[in-house]
Coordinates of C-alpha atoms in Angstrom, one line a residue:
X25 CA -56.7 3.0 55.7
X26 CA -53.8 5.8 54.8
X27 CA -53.7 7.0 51.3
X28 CA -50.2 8.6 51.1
X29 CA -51.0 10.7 47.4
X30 CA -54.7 11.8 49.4
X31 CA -53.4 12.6 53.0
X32 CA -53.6 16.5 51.8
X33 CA -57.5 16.4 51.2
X34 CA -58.0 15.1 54.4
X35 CA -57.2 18.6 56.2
X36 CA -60.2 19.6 55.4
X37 CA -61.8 16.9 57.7
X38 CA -59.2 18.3 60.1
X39 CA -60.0 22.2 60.1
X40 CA -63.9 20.9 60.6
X41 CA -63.2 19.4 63.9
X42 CA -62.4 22.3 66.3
X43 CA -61.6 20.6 69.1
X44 CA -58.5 18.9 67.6
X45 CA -56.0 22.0 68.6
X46 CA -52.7 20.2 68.5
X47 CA -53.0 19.0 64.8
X48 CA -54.7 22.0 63.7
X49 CA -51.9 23.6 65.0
X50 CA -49.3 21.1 63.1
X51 CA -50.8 21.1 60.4
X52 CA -50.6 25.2 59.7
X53 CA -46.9 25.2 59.9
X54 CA -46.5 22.6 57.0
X55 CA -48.6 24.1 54.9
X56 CA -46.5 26.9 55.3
X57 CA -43.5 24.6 54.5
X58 CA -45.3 23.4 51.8
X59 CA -45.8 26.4 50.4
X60 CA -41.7 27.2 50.7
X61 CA -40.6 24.3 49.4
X62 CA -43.4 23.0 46.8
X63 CA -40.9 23.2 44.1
X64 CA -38.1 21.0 45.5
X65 CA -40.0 18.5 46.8
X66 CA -42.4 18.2 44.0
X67 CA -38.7 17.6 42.1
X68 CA -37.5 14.9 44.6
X69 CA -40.9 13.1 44.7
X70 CA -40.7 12.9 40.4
X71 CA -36.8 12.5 40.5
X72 CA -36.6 9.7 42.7
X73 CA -38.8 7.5 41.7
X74 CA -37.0 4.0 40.7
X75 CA -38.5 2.5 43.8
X76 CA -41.7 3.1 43.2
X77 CA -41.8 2.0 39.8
X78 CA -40.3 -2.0 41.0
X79 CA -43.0 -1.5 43.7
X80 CA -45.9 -0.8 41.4
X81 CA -44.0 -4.0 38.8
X82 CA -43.9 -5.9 41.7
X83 CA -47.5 -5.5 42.7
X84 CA -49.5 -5.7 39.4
X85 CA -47.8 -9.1 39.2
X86 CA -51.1 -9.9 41.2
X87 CA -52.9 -7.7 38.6
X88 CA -51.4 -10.1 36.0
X89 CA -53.0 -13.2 37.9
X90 CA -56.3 -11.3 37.8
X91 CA -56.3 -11.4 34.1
X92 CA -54.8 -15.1 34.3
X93 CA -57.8 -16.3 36.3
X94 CA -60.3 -14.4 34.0
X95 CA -59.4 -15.3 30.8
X96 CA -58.5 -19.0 31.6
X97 CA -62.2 -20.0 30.9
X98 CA -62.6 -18.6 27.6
X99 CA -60.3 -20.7 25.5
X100 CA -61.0 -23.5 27.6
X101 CA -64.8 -23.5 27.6
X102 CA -64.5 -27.0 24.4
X103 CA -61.9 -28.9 26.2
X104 CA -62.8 -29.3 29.5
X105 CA -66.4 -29.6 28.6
X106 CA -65.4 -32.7 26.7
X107 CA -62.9 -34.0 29.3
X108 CA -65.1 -34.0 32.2
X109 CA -68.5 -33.7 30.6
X110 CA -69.6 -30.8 31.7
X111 CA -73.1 -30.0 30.8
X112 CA -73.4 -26.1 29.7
X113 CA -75.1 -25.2 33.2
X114 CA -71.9 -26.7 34.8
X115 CA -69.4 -25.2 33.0
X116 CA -71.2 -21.6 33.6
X117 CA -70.9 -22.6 36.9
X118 CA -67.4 -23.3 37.0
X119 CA -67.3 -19.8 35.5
X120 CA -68.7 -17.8 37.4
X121 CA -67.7 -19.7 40.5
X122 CA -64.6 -17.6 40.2
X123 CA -66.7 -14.1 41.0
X124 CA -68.0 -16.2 43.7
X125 CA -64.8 -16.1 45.6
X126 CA -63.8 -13.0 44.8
X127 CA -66.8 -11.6 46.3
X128 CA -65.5 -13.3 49.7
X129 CA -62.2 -11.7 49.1
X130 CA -63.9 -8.0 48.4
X131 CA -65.7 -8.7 51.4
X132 CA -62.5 -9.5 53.5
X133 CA -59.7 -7.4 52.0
X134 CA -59.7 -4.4 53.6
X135 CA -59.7 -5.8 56.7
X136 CA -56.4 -8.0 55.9
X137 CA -54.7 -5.5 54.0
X138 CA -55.3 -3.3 57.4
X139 CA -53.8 -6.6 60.0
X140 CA -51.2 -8.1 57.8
X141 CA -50.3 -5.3 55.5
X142 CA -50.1 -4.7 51.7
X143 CA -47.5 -6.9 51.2
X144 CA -48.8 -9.7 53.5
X145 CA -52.4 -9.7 52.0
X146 CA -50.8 -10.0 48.4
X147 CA -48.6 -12.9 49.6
X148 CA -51.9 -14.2 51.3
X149 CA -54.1 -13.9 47.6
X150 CA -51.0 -15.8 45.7
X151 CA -51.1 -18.5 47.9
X152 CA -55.1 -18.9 47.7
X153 CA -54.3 -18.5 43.6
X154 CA -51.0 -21.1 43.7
X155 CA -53.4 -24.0 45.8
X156 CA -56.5 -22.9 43.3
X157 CA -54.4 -23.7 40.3
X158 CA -53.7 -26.9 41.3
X159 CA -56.7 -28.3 42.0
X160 CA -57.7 -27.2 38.7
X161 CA -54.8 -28.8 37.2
X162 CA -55.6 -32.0 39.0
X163 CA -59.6 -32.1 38.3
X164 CA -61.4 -35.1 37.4
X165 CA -65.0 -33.5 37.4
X166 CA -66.7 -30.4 38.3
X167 CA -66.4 -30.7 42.1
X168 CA -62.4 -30.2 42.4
X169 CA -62.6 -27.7 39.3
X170 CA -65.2 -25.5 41.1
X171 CA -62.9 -26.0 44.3
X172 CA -60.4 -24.7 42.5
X173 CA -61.8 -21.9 40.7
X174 CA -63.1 -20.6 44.1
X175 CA -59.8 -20.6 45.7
X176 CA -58.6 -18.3 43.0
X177 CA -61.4 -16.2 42.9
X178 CA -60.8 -15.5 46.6
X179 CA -57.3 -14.3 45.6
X180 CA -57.8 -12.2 42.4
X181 CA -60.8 -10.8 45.0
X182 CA -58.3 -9.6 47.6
X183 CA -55.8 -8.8 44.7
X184 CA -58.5 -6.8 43.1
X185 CA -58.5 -4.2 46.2
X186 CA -55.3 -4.2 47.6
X187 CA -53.1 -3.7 44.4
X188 CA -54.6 -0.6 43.1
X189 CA -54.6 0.9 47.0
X190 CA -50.9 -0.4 47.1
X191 CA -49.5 1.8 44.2
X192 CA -51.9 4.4 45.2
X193 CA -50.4 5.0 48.3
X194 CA -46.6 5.0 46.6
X195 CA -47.2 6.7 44.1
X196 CA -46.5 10.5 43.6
X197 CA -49.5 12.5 43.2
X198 CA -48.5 13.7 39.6
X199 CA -48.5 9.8 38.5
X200 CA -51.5 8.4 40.4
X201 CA -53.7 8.0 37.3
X202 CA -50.9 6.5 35.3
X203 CA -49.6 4.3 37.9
X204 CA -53.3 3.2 38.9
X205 CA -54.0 2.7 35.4
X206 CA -51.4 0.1 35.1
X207 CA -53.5 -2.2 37.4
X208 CA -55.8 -2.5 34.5
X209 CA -53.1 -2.9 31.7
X210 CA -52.1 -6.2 33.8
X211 CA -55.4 -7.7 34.4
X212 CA -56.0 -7.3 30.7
X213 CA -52.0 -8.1 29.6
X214 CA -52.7 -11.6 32.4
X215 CA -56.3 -11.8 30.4
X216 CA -54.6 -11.9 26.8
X217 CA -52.1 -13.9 27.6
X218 CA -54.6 -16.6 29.0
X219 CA -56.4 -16.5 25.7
X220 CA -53.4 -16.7 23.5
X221 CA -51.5 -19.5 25.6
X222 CA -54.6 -21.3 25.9
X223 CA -55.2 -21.8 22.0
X224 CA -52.1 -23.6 21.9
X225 CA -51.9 -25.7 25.2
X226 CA -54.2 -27.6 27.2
X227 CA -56.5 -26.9 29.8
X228 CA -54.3 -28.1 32.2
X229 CA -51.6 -26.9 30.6
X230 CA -53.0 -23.4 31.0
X231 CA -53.5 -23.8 34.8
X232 CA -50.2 -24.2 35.1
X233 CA -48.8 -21.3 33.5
X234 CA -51.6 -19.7 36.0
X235 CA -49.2 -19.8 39.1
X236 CA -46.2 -18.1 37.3
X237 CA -47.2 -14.7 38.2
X238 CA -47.6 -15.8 41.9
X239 CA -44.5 -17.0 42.0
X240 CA -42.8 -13.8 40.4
X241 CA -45.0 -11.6 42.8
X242 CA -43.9 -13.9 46.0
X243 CA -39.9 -13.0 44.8
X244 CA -40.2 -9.4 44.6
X245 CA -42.2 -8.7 47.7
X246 CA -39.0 -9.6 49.0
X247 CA -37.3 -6.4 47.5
X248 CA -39.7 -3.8 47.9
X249 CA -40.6 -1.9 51.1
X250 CA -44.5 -2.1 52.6
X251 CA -46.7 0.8 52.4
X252 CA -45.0 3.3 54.4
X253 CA -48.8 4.6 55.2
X254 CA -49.6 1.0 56.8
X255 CA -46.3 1.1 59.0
X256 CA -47.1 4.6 60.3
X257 CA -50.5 3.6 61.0
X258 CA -49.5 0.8 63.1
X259 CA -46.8 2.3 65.2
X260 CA -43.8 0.9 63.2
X261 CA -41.9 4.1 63.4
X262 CA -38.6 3.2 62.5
X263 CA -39.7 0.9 59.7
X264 CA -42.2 3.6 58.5
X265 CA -39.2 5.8 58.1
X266 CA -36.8 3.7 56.4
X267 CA -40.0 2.6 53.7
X268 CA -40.6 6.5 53.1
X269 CA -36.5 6.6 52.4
X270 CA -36.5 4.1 50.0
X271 CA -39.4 5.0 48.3
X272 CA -38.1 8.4 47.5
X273 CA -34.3 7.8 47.4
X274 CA -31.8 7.5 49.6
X275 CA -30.5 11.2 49.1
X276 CA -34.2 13.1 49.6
X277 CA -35.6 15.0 52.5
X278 CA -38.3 13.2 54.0
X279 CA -39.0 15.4 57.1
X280 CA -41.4 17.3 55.8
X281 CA -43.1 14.5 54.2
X282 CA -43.1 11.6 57.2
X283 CA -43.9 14.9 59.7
X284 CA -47.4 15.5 57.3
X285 CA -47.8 11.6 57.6
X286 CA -47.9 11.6 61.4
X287 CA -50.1 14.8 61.6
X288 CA -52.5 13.1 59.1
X289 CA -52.6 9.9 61.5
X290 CA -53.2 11.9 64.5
X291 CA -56.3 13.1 63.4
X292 CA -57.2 10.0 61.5
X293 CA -57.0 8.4 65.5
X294 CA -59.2 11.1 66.6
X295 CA -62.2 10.0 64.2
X296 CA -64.7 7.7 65.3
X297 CA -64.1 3.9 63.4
X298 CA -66.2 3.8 60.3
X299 CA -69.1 1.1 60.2
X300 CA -71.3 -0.4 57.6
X301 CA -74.2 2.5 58.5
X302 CA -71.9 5.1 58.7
X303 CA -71.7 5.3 54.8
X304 CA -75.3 6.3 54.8
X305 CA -74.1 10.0 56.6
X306 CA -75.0 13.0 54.5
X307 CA -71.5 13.7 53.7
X308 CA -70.8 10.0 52.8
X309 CA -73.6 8.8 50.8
X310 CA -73.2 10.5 47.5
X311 CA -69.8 9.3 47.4
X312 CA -71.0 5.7 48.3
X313 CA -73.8 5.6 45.6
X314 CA -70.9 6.8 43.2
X315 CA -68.6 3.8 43.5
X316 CA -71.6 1.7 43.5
X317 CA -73.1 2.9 40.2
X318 CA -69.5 3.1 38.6
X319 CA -69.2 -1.1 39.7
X320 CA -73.0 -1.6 38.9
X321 CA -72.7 -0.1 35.4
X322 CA -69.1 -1.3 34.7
X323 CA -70.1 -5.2 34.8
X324 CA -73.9 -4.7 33.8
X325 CA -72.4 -3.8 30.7
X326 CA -71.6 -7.0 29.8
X327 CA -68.0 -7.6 30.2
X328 CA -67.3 -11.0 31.9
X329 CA -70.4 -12.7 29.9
X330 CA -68.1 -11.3 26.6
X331 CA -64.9 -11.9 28.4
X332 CA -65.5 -15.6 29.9
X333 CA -66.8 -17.0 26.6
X334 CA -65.5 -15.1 23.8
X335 CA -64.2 -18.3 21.5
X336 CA -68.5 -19.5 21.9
X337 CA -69.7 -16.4 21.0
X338 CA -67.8 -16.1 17.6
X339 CA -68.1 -19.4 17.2
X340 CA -72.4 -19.0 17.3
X341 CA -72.1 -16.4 15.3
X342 CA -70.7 -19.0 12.2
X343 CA -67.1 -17.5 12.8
X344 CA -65.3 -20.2 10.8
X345 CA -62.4 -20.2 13.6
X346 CA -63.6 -19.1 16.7
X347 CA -59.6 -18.8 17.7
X348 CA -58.8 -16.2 15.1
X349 CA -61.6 -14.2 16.6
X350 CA -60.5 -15.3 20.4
X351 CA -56.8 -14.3 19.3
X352 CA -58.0 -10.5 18.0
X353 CA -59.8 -10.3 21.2
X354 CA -56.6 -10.9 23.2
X355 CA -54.2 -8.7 20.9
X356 CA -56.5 -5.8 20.6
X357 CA -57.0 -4.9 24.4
X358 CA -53.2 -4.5 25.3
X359 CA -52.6 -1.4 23.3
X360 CA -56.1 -0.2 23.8
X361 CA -55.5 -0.1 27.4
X362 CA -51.6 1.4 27.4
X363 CA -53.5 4.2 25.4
X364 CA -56.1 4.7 28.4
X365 CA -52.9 4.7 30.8
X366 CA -51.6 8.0 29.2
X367 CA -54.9 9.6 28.6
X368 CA -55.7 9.0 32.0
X369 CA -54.0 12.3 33.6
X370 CA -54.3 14.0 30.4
X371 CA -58.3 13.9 29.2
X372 CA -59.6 13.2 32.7
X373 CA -61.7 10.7 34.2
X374 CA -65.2 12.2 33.2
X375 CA -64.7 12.1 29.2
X376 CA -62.5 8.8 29.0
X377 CA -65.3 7.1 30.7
X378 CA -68.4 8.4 28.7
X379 CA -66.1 7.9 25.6
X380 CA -65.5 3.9 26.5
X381 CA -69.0 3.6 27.2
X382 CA -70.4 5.3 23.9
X383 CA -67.8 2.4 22.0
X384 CA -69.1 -0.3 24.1
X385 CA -72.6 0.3 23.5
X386 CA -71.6 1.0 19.9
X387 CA -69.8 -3.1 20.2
X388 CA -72.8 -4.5 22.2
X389 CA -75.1 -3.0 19.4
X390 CA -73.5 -4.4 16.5
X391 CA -72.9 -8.2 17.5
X392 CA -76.8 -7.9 18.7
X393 CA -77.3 -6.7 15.3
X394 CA -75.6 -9.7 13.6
X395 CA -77.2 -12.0 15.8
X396 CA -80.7 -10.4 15.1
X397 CA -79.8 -11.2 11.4
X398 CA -78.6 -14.3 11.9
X399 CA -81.8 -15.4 13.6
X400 CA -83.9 -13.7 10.9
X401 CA -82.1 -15.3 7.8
X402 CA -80.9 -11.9 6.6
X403 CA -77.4 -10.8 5.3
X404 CA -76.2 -14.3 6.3
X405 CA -72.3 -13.5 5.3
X406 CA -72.3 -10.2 7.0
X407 CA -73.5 -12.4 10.0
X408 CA -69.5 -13.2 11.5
X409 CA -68.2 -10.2 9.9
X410 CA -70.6 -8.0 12.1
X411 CA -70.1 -10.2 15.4
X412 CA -66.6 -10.0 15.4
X413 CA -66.2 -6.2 14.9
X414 CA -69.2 -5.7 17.7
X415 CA -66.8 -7.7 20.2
X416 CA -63.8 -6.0 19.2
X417 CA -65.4 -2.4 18.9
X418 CA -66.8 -3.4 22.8
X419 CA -63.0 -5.0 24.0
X420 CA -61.5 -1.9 22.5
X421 CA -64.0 0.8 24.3
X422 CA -64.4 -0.8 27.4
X423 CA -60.3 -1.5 27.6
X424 CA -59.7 2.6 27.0
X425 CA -61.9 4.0 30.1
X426 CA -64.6 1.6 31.6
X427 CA -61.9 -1.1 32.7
X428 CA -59.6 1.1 34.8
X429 CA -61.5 3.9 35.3
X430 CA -64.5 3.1 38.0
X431 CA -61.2 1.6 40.2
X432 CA -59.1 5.2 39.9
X433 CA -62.2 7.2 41.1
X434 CA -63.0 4.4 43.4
X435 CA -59.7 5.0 44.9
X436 CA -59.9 8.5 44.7
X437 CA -63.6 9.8 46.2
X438 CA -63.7 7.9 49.6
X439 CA -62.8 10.2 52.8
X440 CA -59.7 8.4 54.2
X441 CA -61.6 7.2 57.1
X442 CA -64.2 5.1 55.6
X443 CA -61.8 3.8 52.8
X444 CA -61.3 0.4 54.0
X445 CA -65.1 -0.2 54.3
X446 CA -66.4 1.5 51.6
X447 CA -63.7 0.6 49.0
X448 CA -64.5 -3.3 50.2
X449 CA -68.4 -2.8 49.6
X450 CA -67.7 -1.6 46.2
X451 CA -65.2 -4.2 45.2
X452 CA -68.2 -6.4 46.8
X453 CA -70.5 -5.1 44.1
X454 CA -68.2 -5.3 41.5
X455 CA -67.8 -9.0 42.2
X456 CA -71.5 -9.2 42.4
X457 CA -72.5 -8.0 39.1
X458 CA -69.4 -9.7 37.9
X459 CA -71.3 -13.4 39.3
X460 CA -74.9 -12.2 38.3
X461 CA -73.5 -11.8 34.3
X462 CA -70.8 -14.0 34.1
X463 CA -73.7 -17.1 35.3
X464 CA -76.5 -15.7 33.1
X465 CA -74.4 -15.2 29.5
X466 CA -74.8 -18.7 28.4
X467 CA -78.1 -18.9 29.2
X468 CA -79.1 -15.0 28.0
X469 CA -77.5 -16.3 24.7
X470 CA -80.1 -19.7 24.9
X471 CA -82.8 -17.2 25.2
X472 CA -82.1 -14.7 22.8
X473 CA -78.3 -13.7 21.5
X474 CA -79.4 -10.6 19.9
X475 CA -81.6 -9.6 22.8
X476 CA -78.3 -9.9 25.6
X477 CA -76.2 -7.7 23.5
X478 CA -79.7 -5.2 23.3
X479 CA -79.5 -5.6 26.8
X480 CA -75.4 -5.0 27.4
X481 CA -76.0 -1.7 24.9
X482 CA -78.7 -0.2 27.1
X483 CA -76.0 -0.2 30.1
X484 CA -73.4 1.5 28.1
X485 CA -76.1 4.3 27.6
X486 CA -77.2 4.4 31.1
X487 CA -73.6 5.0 32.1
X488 CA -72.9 7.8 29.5
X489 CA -76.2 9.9 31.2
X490 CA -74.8 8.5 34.8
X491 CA -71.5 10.3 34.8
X492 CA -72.5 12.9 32.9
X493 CA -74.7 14.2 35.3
X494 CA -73.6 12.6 38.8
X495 CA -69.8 12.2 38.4
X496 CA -66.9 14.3 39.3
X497 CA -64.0 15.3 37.4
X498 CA -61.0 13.8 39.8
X499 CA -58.1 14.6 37.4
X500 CA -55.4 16.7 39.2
X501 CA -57.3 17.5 42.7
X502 CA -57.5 16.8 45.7
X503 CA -59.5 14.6 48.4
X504 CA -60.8 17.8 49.7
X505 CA -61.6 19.6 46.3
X506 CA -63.3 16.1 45.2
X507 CA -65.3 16.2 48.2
X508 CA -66.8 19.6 47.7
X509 CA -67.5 18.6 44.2
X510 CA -69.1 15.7 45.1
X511 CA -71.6 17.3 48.0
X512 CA -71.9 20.2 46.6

């Protein structure tokens, strides 16, 4: 898979493989165009950039359905309990059902955004999400609720890959983080949304509103040009060409730029095809166990068990209207996240991350705290107050860095080579933990409430002494540079 801002890193692969003399060759003469015209075309990538901005709109229309899909069970968790008479193990299946499908689209979306394309595996997703939606909408009992919740987990799963490594490969290198960053903004802007809609409407009102985005996202893949990485890599010369105009306007240069592309292919022809066993290489495997632990520690720290029943945690905690608290929970991450979007290229990835972490164990502590008082009879009206700010303290943290972050370096640390496979193992395991806490909340909370949050809290400090000794800086280098950091 061909990562148009990362193509550069991958000479290094190139000038390690002596036998490859024609691209070698290539390659040294733009680099010494490069180095002639840095300037200009650094100023036609940034200056022409209109294109890329509806494509990136266009495409987090699927990030939008993301958020859609996981905040629809939050406000709905009453309603459709009492509907359908859903026992609690039912509805947490119906919950987490969702992650369920997703897994199978992680599992399946590199190879159909390779066949079909970006564009076609995001048409593919919002027609799994459309069909998903309306089987919810039409539910009489669990069976044809969970059928649809797994359809649209299968969507949001392939949705979850493809998008980010969509706008990765449009955008200029100087926007990247920013552009990448807006995947997150969208899942949590769909996620909001869901929560706020859904404390006025019905259940199956809410479904509904569920297949807008799709529909929005079918319209303007209409308008926007595919991935002029994916048409290169599948012989569609012409096509490849006229995508690489658009993209950077219809007055630019792109010799240089679709010349770099083609060397970039030849060598990527000239590697062997990545499998499953080739990411446990020596000059894979730290990468590898990178994105893992980034996934691992991301959803370990509690964030769909928060996320999927938010209006029953406040409401346990004695909240007097869980939907004021559900409501704060779906303003507050919007701006949170916008903020993480411009610190992104600014701070780095390395301290935005620890930072969100340190908050959300901060969050996680407090609601355990309230919950440990609760339980003990002590400081009984602090009880809600404490809850509330724990999950809004977490929401906040976890929207400025641990939300988008683990996806940027995800996109960002894999050799070009073994992106497809890799990046689809990680999105597996994101999807995995997301199942393994989204099923177990409700019943952690039976348990002990105080002693999940404990739990959640431990994560966030695991993930603070994680990156601060195994992680990277990625912020403003290359694939090459974030190589050597990485092995070295």
């Amino acid at each position: 898979m061909t990562i148009r801002l990362q193509g550069d890193v991958e000479r290094g692969e190139v000038n390690g493989l002596e036998d490859l003399e024609k691209p070698l060759i290539l390659e040294e003469k733009i680099v010494v165009i490069d180095d002639n015209h840095e300037t200009d075309q650094d100023q036609e990538s940034t200056g022409s950039i209109g294109m890329v901005l509806l494509c990136t709109f266009v495409a987090v229309c699927g990030s939008f359905e993301f958020g859609s899909c996981v905040g629809y069970s939050a406000p709905t968790q009453s309603a459709i309990r009492e509907d359908l008479n859903l026992s609690i193990a039912e509805y947490s299946m119906f919950g987490s059902i969702l992650t369920i499908g997703a897994m199978f689209g992680a599992i399946t979306s590199g190879r159909i955004a390779d066949f079909i394309g970006r564009k076609g595996a995001m048409r593919l997703s919002a027609c799994f999400c459309i069909t998903g939606w309306l089987a919810v909408f039409f539910s009489t009992g669990p069976s044809s609720l969970d059928a649809g919740r797994i359809l649209t987990g299968y969507g949001i799963g392939v949705f979850s890959y493809v998008v980010p490594i969509f706008i990765a490969e449009i955008a200029p290198k100087n926007l990247r983080g920013g552009l990448t960053t807006l995947n997150q903004l969208m899942i949590v802007t769909g996620s909001s949304t869901a929560f706020l809609i859904g404390s006025a409407i019905t259940w199956r009102g809410l479904a509904l509103t569920g297949i807008v985005p799709c529909v929005f996202l079918l319209a303007g893949l209409c308008f926007v040009p595919e991935s002029p990485r994916w048409l290169a890599k599948v012989g569609l010369e012409k096509e490849f060409r006229e995508a690489l105009q658009k993209l950077r306007g219809k007055d630019a240069d792109v010799t240089r730029e679709a010349a770099e592309i083609q060397v970039y292919l030849e060598t990527l022809q000239a590697l062997p095809k990545a499998k499953l066993l080739n990411l446990l290489e020596s000059k894979y495997i730290r990468s590898v166990i990178i994105g893992v632990a980034l996934m691992v520690f991301q959803q370990f720290g509690g964030i769909n068990g928060i996320g999927f029943y938010a209006s029953e945690t406040f409401a346990s905690a004695g909240l007097s209207s869980a939907k004021i608290g559900t409501i704060a929970y779906a303003c507050i991450q919007i701006p949170i996240t916008m903020l993480g979007a411009v610190l992104m290229d600014k701070s780095g990835r390395r301290p935005l991350i620890m930072i969100s972490a340190t908050g959300t164990f901060l969050g996680s502590f407090l609601a355990g705290t309230s919950f440990f008082l609760k339980g003990h009879g002590l400081l009984l009206e602090w009880v809600p107050i404490l809850a509330v700010a724990g999950v809004l303290i977490y929401v906040s943290a976890f929207s400025i860095g641990m939300g988008a972050v683990p996806w940027v370096i995800m996109s960002e640390i894999f050799p070009i080579n073994i992106k497809g496979i890799a990046g689809s193992l990680v999105v597996l395991v994101n999807w995995l933990g997301a199942w393994a806490v989204s099923f177990t909340f409700n019943f952690l909370m039976d348990w002990s409430s105080s002693g999940t949050f404990f739990v959640y809290s431990g994560f966030s400090v695991l993930t603070v002494l994680y990156v601060a000794k195994f992680v990277p800086e990625t912020k403003g280098k290359t694939l090459e540079e974030i190589q050597k950091s990485i092995n070295s």
